[in-house]
Coordinates of C-alpha atoms and ligand atoms in Angstrom, one line a residue:
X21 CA -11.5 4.4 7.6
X22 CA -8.9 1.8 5.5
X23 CA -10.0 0.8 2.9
X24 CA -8.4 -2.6 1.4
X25 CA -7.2 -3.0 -2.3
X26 CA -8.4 -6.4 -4.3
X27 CA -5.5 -8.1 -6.2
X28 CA -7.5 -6.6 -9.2
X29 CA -7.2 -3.1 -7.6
X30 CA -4.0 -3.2 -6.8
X31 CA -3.4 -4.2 -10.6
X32 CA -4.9 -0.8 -11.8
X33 CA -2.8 0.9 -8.9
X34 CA 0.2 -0.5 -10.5
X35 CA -0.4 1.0 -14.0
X36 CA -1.2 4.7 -12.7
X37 CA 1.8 3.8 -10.5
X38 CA 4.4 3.4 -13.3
X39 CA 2.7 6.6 -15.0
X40 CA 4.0 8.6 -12.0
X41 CA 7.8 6.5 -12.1
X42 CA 8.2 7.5 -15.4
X43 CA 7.4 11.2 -15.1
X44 CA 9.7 11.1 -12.2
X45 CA 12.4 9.4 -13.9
X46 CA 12.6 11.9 -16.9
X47 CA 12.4 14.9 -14.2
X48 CA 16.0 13.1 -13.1
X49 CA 17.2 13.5 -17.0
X50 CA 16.1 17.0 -17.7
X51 CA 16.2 19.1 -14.9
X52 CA 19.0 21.3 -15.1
X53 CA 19.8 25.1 -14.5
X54 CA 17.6 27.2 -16.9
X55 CA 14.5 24.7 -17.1
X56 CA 11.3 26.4 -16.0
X57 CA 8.7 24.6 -13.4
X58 CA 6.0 24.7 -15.7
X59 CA 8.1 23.0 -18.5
X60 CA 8.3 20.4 -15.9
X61 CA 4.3 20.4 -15.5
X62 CA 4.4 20.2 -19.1
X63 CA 6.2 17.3 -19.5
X64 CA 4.3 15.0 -17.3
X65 CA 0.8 16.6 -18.8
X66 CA 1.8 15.1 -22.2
X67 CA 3.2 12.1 -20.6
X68 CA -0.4 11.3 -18.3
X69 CA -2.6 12.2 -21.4
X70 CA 0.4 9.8 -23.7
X71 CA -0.2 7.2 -20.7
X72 CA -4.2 7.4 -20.4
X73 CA -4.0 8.7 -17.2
X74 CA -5.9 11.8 -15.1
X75 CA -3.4 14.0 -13.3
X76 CA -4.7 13.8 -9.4
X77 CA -3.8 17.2 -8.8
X78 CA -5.0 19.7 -11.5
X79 CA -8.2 21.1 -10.3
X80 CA -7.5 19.5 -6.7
X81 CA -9.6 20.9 -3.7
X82 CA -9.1 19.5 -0.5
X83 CA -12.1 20.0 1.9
X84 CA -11.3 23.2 4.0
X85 CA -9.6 24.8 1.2
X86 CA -12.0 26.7 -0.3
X87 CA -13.0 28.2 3.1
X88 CA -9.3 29.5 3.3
X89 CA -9.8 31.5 0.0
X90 CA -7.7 29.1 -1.8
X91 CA -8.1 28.6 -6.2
X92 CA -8.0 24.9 -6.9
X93 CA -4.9 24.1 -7.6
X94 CA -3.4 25.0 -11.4
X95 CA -1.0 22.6 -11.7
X96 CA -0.2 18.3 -12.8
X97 CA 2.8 18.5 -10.5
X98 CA 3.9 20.3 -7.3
X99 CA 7.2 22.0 -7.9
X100 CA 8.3 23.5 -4.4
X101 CA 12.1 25.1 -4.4
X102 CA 14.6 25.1 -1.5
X103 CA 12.9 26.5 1.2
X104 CA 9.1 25.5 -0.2
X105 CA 8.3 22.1 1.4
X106 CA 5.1 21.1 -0.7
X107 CA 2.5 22.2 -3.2
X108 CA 4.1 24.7 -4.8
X109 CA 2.7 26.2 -8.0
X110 CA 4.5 25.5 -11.7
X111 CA 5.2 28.6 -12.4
X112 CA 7.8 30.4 -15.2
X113 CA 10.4 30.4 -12.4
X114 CA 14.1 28.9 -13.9
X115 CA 15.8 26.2 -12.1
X116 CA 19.6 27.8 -11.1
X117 CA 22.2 26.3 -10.4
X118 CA 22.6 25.1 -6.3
X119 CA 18.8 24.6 -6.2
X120 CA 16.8 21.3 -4.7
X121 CA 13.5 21.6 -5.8
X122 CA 10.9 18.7 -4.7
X123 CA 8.7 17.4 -7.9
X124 CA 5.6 16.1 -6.8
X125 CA 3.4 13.8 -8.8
X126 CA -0.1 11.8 -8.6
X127 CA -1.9 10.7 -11.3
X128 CA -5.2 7.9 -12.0
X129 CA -5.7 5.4 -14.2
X130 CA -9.0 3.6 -15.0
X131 CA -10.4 6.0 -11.2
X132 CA -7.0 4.2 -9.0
X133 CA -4.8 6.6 -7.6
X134 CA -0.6 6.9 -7.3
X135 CA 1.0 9.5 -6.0
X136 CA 5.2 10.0 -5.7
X137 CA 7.7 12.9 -4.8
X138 CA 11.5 13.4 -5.6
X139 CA 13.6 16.5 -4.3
X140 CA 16.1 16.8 -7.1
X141 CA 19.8 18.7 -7.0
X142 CA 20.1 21.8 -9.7
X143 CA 23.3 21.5 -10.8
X144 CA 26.3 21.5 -8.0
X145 CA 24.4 21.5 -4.3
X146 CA 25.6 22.9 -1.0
X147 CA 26.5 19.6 1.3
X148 CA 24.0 20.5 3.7
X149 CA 21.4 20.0 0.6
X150 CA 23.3 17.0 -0.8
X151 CA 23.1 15.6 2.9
X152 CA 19.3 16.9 3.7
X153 CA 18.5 15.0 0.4
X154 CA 20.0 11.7 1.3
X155 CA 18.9 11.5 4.6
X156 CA 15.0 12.5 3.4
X157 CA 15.3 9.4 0.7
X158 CA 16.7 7.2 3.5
X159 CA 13.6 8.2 5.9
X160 CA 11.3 6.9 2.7
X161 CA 13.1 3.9 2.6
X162 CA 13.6 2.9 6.3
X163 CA 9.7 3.6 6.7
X164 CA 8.9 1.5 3.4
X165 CA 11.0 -1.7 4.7
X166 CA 8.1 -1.3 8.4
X167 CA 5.2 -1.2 6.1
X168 CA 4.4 -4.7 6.7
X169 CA 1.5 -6.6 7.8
X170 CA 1.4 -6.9 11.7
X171 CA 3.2 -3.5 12.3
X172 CA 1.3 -0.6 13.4
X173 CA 0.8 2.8 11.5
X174 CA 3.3 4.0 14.4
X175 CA 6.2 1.8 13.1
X176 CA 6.5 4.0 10.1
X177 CA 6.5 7.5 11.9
X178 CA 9.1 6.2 14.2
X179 CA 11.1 5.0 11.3
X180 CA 11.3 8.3 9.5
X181 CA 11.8 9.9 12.9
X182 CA 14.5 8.4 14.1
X183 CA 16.8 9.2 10.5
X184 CA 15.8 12.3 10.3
X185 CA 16.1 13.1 14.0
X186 CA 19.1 10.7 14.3
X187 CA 21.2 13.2 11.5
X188 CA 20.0 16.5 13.3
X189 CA 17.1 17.6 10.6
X190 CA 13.4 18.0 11.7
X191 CA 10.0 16.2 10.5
X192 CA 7.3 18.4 9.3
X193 CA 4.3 17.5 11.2
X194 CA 1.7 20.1 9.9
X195 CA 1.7 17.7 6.6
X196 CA 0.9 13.7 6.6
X197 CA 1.5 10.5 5.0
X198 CA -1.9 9.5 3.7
X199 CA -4.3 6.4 2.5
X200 CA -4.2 6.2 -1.0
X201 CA -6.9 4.6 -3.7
X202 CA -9.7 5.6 -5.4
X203 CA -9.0 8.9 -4.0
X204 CA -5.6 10.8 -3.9
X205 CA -6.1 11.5 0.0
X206 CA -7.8 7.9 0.9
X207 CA -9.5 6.9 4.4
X208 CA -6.5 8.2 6.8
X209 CA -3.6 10.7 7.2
X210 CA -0.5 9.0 8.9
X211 CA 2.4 11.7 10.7
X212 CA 5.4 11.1 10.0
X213 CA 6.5 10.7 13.5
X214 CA 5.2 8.4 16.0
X215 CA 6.0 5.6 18.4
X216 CA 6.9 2.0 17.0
X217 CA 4.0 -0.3 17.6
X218 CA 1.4 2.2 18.4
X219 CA -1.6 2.9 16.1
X220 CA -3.8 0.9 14.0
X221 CA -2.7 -2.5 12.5
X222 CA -1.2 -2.6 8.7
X223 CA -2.7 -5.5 6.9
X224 CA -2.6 -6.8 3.4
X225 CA -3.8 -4.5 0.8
X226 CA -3.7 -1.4 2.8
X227 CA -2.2 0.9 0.3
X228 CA -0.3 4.5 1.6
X229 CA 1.4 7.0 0.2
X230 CA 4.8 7.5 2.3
X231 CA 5.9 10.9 2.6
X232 CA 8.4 12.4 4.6
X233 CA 9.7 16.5 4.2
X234 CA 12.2 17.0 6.7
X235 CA 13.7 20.3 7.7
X236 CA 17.6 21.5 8.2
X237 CA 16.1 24.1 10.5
X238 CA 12.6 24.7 12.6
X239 CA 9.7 21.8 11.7
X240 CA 7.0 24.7 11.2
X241 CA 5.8 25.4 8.5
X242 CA 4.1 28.6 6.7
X243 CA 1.6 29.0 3.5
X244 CA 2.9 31.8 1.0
X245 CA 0.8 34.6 -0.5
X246 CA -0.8 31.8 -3.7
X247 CA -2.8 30.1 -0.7
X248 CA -0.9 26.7 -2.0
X249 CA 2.8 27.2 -1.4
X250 CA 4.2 25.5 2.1
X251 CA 7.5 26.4 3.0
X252 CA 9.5 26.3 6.2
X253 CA 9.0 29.3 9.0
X254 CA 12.5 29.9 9.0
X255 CA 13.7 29.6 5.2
X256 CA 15.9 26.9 5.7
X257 CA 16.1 24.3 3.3
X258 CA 13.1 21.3 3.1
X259 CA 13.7 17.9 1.4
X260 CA 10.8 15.7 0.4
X261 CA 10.5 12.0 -0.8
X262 CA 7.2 9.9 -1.7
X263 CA 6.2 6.6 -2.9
X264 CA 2.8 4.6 -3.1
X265 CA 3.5 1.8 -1.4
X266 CA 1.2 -1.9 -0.8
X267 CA 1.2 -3.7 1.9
X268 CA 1.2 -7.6 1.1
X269 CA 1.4 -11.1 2.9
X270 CA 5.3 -10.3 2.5
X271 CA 7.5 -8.0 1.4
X272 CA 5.9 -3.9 1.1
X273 CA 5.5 -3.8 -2.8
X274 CA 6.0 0.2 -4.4
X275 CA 3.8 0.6 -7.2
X276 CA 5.7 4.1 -8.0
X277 CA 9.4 2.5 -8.3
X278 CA 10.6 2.9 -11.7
Ligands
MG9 MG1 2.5 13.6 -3.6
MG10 MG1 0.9 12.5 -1.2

């Protein structure tokens, strides 16, 4: 099911939209060797609560989780290091230097969801992590500049296949793109491979959150020991990038840019 945003919606979508941008953008100021994850968390609790906003994440639960055993989940962000693709848990691990580690954010304002990821160098990088880094953005941004009214969901998959693919790296599949709205995981998951014009239609006001984690090594995936932690199979290093993004009568809007 896709549900379509009102101009009004959208408007709300917007404000939790620039809560998210702005966490982000101060995770690119402080992060440095030495910082802890959950001083991260902490930092973009005070700045949701400063902002009016609900984290999306703390207390999340998807459906199936519980089954699995799985607490719901402790954290405002997602702090996943090297190897750990998604939903890692802030913990009182320090940042060292030669670390990426992927900050992942969602919060609501006035019951609308946004929801954004950057994968952020520690210091001096290897190249292979400076590369794995810039590819993963480009895949965000190739896939953002399809997300337009009269392409099909499979344009975007394709997109982010073809860079990541194209540069030798591999695209998680075991994780999705998703619809995105009055609920953090909105309507529809979207892979982030897939044929170009396959798939439903995109029209105006479908909103999605864009996220591709691409792999140096295998595309598998594994869940560590918390129940919440995804990394890769074979250790290698992960990238991941994510923006809320509207689709319009023109040009893709992102309501997470800062
Ligand atoms: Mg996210
Ligand atoms: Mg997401």
């Amino acid at each position: 099911m896709i549900v379509l945003k009102t101009p009004t919606e959208l408007a709300t979508m917007r404000r939790a939209g620039r809560i998210v941008a702005e966490i982000l953008e101060t995770f690119g100021r402080v992060v440095k060797p030495g910082i802890t994850l959950i001083e991260l968390d902490k930092i973009a609790e005070d700045i949701i609560a400063s902002r009016d906003g609900v984290s999306s994440f703390k207390n999340y639960l998807p459906d199936g989780a519980r089954e699995h055993g799985a607490p719901p989940f402790p954290g405002t962000i997602c702090s996943s290091v090297n190897d750990e693709i998604v939903h890692g848990i802030p913990t009182s691990r320090k940042l060292k230097e030669g670390d990426i580690v992927k900050l992942d954010v969602g919060a609501s304002y006035n019951g609308y969801h946004a929801d954004s990821a950057i994968t952020l160098p520690v210091g001096k990088v290897s190249r292979q992590a400076t590369e794995l880094m810039r590819v993963t953005q480009l895949c965000l941004e190739e896939s953002i500049k399809v997300a337009r009214a009269g392409n099909r969901f499979g344009d975007i998959g394709a997109a982010i296949q073809r860079v990541a693919e194209g540069a030798g790296f591999s695209v998680v599949q075991e994780y999705s793109s998703h619809g995105v709205g009055r609920k953090l995981h909105e309507g529809f998951s979207l892979l982030n491979t897939g044929t170009a014009d396959m798939g439903m239609l995109l029209r105006p006001g479908l909103t999605v959150a864009i996220e591709p984690m691409i792999n140096v090594g295998t595309y598998l995936t594994k869940i560590k020991n918390d129940l919440w932690t995804v990394s890769t199979k074979d250790g290698k290093l992960s990238a991941h990038f994510e923006h809320t993004v509207a689709v319009t009568d023109g040009d893709p809007e992102v309501l997470t840019r800062f």
